[in-house]
Short mmCIF file of C-alpha atoms and ligand atoms in Angstrom, two decimals:
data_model
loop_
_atom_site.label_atom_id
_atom_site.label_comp_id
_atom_site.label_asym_id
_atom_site.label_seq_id
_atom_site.Cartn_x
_atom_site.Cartn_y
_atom_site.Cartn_z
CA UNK A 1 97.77 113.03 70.77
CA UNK A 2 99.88 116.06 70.01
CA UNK A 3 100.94 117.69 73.04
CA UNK A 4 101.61 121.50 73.48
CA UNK A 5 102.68 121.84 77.31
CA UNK A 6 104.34 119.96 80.34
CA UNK A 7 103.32 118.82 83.17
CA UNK A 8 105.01 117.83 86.62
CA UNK A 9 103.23 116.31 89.17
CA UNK A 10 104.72 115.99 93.04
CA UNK A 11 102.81 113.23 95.42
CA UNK A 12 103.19 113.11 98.85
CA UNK A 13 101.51 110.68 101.04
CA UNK A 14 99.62 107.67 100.98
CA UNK A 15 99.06 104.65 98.33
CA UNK A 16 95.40 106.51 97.60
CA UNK A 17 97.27 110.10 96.49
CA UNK A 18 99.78 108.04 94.04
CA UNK A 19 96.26 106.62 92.07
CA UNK A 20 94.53 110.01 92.70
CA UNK A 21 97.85 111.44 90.71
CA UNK A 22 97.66 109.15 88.10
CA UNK A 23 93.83 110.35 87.90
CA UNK A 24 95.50 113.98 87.70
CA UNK A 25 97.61 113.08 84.95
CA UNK A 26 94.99 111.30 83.29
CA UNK A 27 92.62 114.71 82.96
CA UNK A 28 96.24 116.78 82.21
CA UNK A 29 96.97 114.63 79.10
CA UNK A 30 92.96 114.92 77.92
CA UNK A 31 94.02 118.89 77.99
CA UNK A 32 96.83 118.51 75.68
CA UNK A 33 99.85 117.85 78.58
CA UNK A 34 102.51 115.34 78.69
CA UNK A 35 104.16 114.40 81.94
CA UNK A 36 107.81 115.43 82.64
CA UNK A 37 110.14 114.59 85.21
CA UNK A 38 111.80 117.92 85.03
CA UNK A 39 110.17 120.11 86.86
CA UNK A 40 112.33 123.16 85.40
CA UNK A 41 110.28 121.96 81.71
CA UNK A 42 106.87 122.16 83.34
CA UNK A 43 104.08 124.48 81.97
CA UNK A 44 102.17 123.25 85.17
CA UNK A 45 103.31 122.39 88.49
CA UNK A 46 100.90 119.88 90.71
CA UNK A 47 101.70 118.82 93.92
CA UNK A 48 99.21 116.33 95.23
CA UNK A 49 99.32 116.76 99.38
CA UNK A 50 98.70 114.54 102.46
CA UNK A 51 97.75 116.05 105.68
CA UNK A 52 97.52 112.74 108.49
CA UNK A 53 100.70 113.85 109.95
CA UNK A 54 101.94 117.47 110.46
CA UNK A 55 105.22 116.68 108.91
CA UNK A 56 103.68 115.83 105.78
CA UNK A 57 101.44 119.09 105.28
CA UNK A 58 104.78 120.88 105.78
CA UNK A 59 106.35 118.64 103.16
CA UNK A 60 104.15 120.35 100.86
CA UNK A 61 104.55 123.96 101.77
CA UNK A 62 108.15 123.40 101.11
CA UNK A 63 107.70 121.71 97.78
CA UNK A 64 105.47 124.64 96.91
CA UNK A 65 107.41 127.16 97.53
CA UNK A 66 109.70 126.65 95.10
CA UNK A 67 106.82 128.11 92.83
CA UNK A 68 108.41 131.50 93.78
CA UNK A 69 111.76 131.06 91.73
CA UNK A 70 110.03 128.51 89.04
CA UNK A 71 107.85 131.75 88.19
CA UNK A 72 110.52 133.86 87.57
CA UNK A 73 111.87 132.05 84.62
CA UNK A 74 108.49 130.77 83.59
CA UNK A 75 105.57 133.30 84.90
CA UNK A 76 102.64 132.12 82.71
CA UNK A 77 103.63 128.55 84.87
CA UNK A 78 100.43 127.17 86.83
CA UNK A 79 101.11 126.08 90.35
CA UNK A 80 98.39 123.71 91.78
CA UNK A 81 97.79 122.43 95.54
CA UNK A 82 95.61 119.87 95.24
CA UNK A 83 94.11 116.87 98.06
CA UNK A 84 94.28 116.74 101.61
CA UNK A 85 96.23 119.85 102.45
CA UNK A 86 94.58 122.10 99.59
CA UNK A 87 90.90 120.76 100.93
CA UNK A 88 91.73 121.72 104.77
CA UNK A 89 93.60 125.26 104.22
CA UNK A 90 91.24 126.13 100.98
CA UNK A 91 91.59 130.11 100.48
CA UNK A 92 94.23 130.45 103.66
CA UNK A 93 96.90 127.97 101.04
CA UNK A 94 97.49 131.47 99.09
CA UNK A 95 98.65 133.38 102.10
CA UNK A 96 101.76 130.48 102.79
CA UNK A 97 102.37 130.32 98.84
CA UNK A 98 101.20 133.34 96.61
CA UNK A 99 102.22 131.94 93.72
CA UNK A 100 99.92 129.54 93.46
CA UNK A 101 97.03 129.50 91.04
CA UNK A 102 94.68 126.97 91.72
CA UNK A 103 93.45 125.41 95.20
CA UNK A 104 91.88 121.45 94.15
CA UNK A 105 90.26 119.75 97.58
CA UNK A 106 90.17 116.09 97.54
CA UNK A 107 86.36 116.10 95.39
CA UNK A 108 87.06 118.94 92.89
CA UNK A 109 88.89 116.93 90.29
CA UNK A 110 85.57 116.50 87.97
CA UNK A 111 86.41 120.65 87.73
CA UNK A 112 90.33 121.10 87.22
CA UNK A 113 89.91 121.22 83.56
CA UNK A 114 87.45 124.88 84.22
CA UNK A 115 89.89 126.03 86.74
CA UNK A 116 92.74 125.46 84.13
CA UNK A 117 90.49 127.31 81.65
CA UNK A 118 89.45 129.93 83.98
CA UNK A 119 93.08 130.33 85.03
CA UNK A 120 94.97 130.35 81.37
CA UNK A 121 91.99 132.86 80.34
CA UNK A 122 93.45 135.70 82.69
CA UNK A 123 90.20 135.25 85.71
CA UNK A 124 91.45 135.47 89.09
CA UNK A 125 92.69 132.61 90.94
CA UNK A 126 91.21 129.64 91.97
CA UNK A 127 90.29 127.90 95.24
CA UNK A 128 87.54 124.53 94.82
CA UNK A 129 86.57 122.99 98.09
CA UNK A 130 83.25 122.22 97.22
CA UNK A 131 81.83 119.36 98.59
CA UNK A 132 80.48 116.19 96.13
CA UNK A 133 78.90 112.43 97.02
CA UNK A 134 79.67 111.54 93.42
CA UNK A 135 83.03 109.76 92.76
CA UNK A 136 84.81 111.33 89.85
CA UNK A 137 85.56 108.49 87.06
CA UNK A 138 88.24 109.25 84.19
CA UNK A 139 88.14 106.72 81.32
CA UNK A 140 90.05 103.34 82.34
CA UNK A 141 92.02 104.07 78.77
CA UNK A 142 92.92 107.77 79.57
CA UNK A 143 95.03 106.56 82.91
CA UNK A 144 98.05 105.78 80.74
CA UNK A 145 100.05 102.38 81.36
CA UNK A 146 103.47 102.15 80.95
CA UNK A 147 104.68 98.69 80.57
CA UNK A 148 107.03 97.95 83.26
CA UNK A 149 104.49 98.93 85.57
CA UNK A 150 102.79 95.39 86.60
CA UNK A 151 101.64 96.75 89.94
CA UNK A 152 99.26 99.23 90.32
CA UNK A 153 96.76 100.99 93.18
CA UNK A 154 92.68 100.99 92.39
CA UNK A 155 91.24 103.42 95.27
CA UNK A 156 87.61 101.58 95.21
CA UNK A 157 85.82 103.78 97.85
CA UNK A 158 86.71 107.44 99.14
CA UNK A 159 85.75 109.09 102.54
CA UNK A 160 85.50 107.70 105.75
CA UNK A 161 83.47 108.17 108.52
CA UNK A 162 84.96 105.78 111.53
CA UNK A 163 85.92 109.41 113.36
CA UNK A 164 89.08 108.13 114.49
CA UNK A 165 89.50 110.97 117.36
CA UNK A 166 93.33 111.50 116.26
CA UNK A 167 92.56 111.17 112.51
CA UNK A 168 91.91 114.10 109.58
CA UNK A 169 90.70 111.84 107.06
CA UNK A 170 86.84 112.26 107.39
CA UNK A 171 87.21 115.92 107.34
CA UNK A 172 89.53 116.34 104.38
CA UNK A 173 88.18 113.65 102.23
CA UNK A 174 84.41 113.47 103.43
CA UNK A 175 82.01 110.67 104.18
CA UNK A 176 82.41 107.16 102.93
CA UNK A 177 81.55 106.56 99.08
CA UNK A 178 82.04 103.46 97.34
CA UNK A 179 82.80 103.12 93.54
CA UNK A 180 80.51 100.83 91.52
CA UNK A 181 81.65 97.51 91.19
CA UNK A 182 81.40 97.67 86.94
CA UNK A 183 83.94 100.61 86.89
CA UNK A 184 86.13 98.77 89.49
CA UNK A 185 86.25 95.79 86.98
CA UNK A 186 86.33 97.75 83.66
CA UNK A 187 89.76 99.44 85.29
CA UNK A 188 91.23 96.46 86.27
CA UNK A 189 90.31 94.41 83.58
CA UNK A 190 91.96 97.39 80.86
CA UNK A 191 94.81 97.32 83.32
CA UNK A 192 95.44 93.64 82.55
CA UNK A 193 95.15 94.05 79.33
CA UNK A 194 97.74 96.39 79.20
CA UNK A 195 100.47 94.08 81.00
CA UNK A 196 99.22 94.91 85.11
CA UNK A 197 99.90 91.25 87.01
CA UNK A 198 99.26 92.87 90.24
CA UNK A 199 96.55 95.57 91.80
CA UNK A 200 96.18 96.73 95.41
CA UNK A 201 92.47 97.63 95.87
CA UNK A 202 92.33 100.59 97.90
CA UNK A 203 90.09 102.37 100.91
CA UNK A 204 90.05 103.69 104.12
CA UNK A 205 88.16 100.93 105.25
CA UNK A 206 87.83 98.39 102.52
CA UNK A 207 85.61 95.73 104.53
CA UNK A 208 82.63 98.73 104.85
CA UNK A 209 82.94 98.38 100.84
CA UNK A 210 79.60 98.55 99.40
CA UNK A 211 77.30 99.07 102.68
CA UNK A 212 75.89 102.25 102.70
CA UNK A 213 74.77 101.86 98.93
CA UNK A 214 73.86 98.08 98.98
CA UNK A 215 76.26 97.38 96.47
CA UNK A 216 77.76 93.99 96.93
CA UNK A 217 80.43 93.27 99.83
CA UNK A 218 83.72 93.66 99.37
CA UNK A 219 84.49 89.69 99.24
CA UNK A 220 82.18 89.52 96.56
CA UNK A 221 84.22 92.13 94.89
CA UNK A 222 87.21 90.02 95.39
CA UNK A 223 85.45 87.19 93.78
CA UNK A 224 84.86 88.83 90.98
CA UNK A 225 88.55 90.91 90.33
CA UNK A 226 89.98 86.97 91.34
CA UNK A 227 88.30 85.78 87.53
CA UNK A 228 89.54 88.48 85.80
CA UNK A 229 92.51 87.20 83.20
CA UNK A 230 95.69 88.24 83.54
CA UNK A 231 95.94 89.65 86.90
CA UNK A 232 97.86 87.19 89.35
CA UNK A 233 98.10 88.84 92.45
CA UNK A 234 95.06 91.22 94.11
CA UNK A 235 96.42 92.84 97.54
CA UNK A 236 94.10 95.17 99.34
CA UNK A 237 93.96 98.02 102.16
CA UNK A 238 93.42 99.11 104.67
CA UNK A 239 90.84 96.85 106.63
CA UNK A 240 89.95 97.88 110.26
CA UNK A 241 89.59 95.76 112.72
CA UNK A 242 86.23 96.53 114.20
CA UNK A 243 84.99 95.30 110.34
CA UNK A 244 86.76 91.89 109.83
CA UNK A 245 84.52 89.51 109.09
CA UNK A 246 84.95 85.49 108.73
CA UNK A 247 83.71 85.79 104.85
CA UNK A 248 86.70 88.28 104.22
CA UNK A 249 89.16 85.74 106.30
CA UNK A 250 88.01 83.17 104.44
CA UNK A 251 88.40 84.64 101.11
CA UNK A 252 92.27 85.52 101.95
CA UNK A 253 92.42 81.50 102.35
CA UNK A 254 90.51 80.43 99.46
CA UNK A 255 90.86 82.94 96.54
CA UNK A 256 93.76 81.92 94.69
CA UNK A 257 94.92 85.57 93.53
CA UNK A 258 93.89 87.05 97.12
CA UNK A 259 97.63 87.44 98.75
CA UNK A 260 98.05 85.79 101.90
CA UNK A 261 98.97 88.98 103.70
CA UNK A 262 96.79 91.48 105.98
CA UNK A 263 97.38 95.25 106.86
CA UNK A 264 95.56 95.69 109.81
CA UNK A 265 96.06 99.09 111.87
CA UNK A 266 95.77 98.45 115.91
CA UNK A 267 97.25 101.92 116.94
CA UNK A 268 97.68 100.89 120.60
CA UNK A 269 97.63 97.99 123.21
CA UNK A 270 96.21 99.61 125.77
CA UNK A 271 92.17 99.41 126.20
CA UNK A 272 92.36 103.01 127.64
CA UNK A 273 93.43 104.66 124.70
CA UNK A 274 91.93 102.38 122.12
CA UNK A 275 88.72 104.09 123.73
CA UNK A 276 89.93 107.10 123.48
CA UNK A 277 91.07 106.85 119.90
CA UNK A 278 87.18 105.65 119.69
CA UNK A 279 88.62 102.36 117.42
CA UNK A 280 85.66 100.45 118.35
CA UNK A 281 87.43 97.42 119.65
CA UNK A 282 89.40 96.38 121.84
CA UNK A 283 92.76 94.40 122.67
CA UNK A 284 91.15 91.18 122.99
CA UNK A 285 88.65 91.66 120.41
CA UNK A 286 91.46 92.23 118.03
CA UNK A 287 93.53 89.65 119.51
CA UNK A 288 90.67 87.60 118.58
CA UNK A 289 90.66 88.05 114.96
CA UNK A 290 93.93 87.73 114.74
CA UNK A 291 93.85 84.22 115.83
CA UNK A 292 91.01 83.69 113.58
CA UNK A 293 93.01 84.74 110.70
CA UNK A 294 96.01 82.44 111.68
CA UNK A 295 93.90 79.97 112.44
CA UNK A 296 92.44 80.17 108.60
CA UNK A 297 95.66 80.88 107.18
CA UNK A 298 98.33 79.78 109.13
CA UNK A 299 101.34 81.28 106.76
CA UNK A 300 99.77 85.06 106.45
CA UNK A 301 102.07 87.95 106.55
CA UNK A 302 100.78 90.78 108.77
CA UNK A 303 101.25 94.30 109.20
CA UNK A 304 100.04 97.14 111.21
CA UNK A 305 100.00 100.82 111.80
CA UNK A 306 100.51 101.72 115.36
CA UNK A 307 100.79 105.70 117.27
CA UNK A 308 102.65 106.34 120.41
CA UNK A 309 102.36 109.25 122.39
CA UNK A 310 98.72 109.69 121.88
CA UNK A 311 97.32 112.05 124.63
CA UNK A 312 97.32 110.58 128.17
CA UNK A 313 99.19 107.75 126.80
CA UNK A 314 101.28 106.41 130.23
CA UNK A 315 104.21 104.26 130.37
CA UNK A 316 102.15 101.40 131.34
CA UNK A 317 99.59 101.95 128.14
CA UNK A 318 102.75 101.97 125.97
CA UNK A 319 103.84 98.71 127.89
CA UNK A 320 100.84 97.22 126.52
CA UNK A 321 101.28 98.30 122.96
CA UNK A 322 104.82 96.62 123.28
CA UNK A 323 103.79 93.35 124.39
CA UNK A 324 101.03 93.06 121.67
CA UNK A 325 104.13 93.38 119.32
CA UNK A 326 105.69 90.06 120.86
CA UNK A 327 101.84 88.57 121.29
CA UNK A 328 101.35 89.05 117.19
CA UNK A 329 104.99 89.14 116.19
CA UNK A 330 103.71 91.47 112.93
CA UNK A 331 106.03 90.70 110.09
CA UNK A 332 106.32 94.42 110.04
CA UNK A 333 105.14 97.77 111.41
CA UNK A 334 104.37 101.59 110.24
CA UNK A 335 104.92 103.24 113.68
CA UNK A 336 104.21 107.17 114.09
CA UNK A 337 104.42 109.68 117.04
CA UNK A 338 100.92 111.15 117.67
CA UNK A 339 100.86 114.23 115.65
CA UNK A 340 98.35 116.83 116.51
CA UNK A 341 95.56 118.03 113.77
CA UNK A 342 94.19 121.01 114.59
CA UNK A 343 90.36 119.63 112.59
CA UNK A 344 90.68 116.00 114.72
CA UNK A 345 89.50 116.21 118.35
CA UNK A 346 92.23 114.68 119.96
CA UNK A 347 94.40 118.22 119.42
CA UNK A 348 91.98 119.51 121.96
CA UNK A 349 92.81 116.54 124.13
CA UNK A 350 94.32 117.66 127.99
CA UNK A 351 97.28 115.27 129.00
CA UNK A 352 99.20 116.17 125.64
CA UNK A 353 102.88 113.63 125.78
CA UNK A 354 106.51 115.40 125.84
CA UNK A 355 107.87 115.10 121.85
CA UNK A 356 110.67 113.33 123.22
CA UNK A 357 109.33 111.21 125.15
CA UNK A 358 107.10 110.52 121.94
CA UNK A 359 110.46 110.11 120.07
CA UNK A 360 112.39 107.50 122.45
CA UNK A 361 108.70 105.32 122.79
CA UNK A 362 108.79 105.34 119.03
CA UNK A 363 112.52 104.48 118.65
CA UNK A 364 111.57 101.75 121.83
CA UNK A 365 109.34 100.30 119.29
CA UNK A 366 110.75 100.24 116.26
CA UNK A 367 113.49 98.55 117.74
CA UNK A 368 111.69 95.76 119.79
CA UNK A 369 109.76 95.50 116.03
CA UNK A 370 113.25 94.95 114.34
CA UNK A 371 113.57 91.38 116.18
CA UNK A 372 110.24 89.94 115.31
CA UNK A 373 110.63 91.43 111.22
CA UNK A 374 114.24 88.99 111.48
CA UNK A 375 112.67 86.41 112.95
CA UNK A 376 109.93 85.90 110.94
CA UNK A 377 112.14 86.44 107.74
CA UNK A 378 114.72 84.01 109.15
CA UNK A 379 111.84 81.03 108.95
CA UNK A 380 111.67 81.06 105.49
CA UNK A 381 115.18 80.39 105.12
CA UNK A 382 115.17 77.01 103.34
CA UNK A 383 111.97 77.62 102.06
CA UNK A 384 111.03 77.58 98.40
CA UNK A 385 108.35 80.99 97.90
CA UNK A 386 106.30 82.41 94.78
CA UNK A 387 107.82 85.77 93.49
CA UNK A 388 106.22 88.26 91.58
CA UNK A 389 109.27 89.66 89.82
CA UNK A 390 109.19 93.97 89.91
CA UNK A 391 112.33 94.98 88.30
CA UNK A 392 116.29 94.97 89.24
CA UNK A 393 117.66 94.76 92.84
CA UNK A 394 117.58 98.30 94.07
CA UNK A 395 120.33 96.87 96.55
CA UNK A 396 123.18 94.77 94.89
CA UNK A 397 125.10 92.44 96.54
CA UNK A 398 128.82 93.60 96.90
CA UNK A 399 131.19 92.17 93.99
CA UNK A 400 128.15 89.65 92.64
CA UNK A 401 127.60 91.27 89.25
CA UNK A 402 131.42 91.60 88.62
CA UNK A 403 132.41 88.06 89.73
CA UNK A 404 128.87 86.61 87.65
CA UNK A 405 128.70 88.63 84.40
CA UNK A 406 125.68 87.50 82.74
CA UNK A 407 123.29 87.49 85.81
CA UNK A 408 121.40 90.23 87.00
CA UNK A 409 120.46 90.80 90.17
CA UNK A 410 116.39 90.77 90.23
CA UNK A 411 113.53 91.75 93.18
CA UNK A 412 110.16 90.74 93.70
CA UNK A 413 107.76 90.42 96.36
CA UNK A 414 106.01 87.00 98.17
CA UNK A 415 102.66 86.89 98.39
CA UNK A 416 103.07 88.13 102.39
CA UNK A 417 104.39 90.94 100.64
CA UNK A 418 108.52 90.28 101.68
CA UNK A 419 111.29 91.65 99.44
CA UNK A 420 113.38 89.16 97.73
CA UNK A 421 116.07 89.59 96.21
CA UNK A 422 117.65 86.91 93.47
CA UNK A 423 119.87 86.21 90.50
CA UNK A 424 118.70 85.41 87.28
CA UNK A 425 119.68 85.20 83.45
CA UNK A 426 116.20 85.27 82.33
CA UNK A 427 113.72 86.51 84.67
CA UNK A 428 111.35 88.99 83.15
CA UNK A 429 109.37 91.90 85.44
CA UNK A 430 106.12 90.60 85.76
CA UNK A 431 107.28 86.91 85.63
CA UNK A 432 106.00 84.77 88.80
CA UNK A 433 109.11 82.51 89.96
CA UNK A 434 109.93 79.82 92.46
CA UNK A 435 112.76 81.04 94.59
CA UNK A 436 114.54 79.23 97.44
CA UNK A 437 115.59 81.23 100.83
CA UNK A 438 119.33 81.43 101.54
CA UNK A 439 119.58 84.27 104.00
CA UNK A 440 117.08 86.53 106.02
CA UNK A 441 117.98 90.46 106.89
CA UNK A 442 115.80 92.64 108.58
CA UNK A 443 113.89 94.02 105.55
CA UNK A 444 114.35 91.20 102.95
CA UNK A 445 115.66 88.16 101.88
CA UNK A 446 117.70 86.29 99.11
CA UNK A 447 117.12 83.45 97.58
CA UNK A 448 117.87 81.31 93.73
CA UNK A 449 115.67 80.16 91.43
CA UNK A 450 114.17 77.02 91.70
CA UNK A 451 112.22 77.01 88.47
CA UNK A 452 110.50 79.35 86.28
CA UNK A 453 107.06 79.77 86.96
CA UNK A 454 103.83 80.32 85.13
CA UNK A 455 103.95 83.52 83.49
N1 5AD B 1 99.29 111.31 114.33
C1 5AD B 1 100.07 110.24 114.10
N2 5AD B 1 99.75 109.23 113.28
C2 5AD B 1 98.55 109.31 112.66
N3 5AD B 1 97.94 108.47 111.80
C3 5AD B 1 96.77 109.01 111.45
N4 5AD B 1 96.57 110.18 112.08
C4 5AD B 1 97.67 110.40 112.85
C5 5AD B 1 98.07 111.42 113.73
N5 5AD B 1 97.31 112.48 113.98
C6 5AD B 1 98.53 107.19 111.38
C7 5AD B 1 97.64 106.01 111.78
C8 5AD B 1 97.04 105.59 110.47
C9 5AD B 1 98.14 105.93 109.52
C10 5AD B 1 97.73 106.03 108.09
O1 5AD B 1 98.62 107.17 109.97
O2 5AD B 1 98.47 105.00 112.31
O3 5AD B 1 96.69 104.23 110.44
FE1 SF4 B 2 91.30 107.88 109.94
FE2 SF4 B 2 90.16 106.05 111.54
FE3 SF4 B 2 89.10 106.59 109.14
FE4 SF4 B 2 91.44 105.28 109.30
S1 SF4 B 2 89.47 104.53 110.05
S2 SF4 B 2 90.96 107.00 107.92
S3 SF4 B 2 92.38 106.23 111.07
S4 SF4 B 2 89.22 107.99 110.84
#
């Protein structure tokens, strides 16, 4: 492919806008672009935007208005908001940032290439908010591999409609659609063949996967991604609670590539504002699977989302969120002050919480989290553990390189999805090691080799 023009692309957000970006990229490059990763060399400027939290929709007002002083040098350049925040402001995005050209809600991608044309051709500009049940598909081949990249996100459904009362989603990226299960495979299966060890199926609620259309469940799925050759590792989310069921449990514990590690977003402790975050469960009900799932498999790593300061949230409701911490003891936590959105009901809520009081019961939190994330890294201190290696230590032990000259310092992840860190002469990314514990921090641990795995 010859290509004539650049383009930069800018995600902010969640797992789900990284894969929608490479998706971006992918229908870019059919149009003659090449990525760059200088924005100052870009013909066209994307910035793929999240809007759960207000902080992130600013994120990308900021990142967008450099547009202004990019256009200056370059004015034929072609600025593009496109995803969550492009789909909820629609025509309203050009008043914040008049530079931009082109407007791309979360189901217009199946149309960039026309608003590209219809832009580059002198028309006006372009906002697409349009509505669609079908699931765009690019061409497994056109989403461009590069080879140290042995980990990689498959969204498999879009949408959701669980109505969350604090939660944008369902309005910005419409009702629940899942992706049939032959394109599913046919991407995975071209991503192993191009070097990818590990995927991360993706959804809003992956355990819904397949109802609404009758396609087959989502374990079934996971049977059939588990056969395919050359992936080693399948990690999936996010599952809700409400949906668990035994035959998903049950295929964490007997699928060999299935990762023994859950992501499973509580939100809250507290019955009264589970009900008013209309979750669907409730404490004990959750408490419930959770024993189920340790029960089943007794060494899974689990993780949660959780919001405090949700409206009428008291001290004693925050109490309870706190002692589920030290009930569960997660092996981590994604912890966020409630954030109002202006589509979700909850922002019309009465009994809106003080931001700092939202700020110290976050910080409260985080902390008390801190203990059980040490603890539970401190058990496998002695313990031998199956690492997928990614690439060198972003962190390097002080003086280690200089004192052992040959060996680099390598990371991977365990299977509960822990950071380890390690030395090595030969490790290769994408290798799958044996590594023994010698120390436990809060966010990861270090080990040595024990032997070299299966590739
Ligand atoms: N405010 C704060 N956190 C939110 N989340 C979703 N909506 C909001 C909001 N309005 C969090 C939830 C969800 C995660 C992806 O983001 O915890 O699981
Ligand atoms: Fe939002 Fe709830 Fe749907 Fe998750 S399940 S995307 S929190 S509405």
């Amino acid at each position: 492919m010859k290509y004539s023009e650049f383009a930069y692309i800018h995600t902010i957000g969640c797992q789900m806008n990284v894969y929608d970006s490479e998706k971006l990229m992918a229908i870019l490059s059919s149009l003659g672009y090449e990525k760059t990763d200088d924005i100052h060399k870009a013909d066209m400027v994307v910035c793929n935007t999240c809007s759960i939290r207000h902080k992130a929709q600013e994120k990308a007002f900021s990142f967008l208005g450099r547009l202004t002083k990019l256009k200056k040098t370059k004015p034929e350049l072609i600025g593009v908001m496109a995803g969550c925040v492009a789909q909820q402001e629609g025509e309203k995005a050009f008043e914040r940032i008049p530079h931009l050209d082109i407007v791309l809600g979360t189901r217009a991608f199946s149309r960039f290439a026309r608003h590209i044309e219809a832009v580059k051709s002198g028309r006006q500009k372009v906002t697409d908010t349009a509505d669609s049940s079908v699931i765009y598909e690019v061409m497994p081949e056109t989403l461009g591999f590069d080879e140290n990249q042995i980990s990689r996100f498959v969204t498999i459904m879009q949408g959701c409609e669980n109505f969350c009362t604090y939660c944008v989603v369902p309005y910005v990226r419409g009702t629940e659609r899942s992706r049939e299960p032959e394109n599913i495979i046919e991407e995975i299966t071209a991503m192993a063949a191009s070097g990818v060890k590990e995927v991360t199926l993706l959804g809003q609620n992956v355990n819904s996967y397949g109802k609404k259309e009758g396609k087959i469940s989502f374990p079934r799925l996971l049977e059939k991604i588990n056969q395919i050759q050359g992936i080693q590792r399948i990690r999936f989310a996010t599952s809700h609670p409400k949906d668990l069921s035994m035959d998903l449990i049950c295929a964490i514990r007997d699928m060999d590539k299935v990762c023994n590690h859950l992501h499973l977003p509580v939100q809250s402790g507290s019955n009264a504002i589970l009900k008013k975050m209309n979750r669907g469960y409730t404490r004990e009900t959750y408490l419930k699977r959770i024993i189920d799932l340790k029960t089943q498999c007794p060494d899974i790593g689990l993780s949660t989302d959780m919001i405090v300061g949700f409206p009428s949230e008291t001290r004693q409701d925050f109490e309870d969120t706190m002692n589920l911490l030290g009930e569960i003891e997660y092996d981590s936590i994604f912890a966020f002050a409630y954030s109002d959105r202006s589509s979700a009901p909850a922002a019309k809520f009465s009994d809106q919480i003080d931001e700092e009081i939202k700020r110290k019961r976050l910080n409260e939190l985080l902390e008390r989290q801190d203990y059980y994330s040490r603890k539970n890294n401190e058990k496998l201190t002695g313990k031998t553990v199956d690492v997928l290696v990614e690439g060198a230590s972003a962190k390097k032990r002080d003086g280690f390189e200089a004192e052992n000259k040959n060996i680099k310092q390598m990371s991977g992840r365990t299977q509960s999805n822990k950071i380890v860190h390690f030395p090595s002469e030969n490790a290769s990314i994408g290798d799958i090691i044996k590594i023994k514990i010698e120390n436990a921090y809060l966010h990861s641990l270090w080990g040595t080799p024990a032997e070299i795995g299966e590739k």
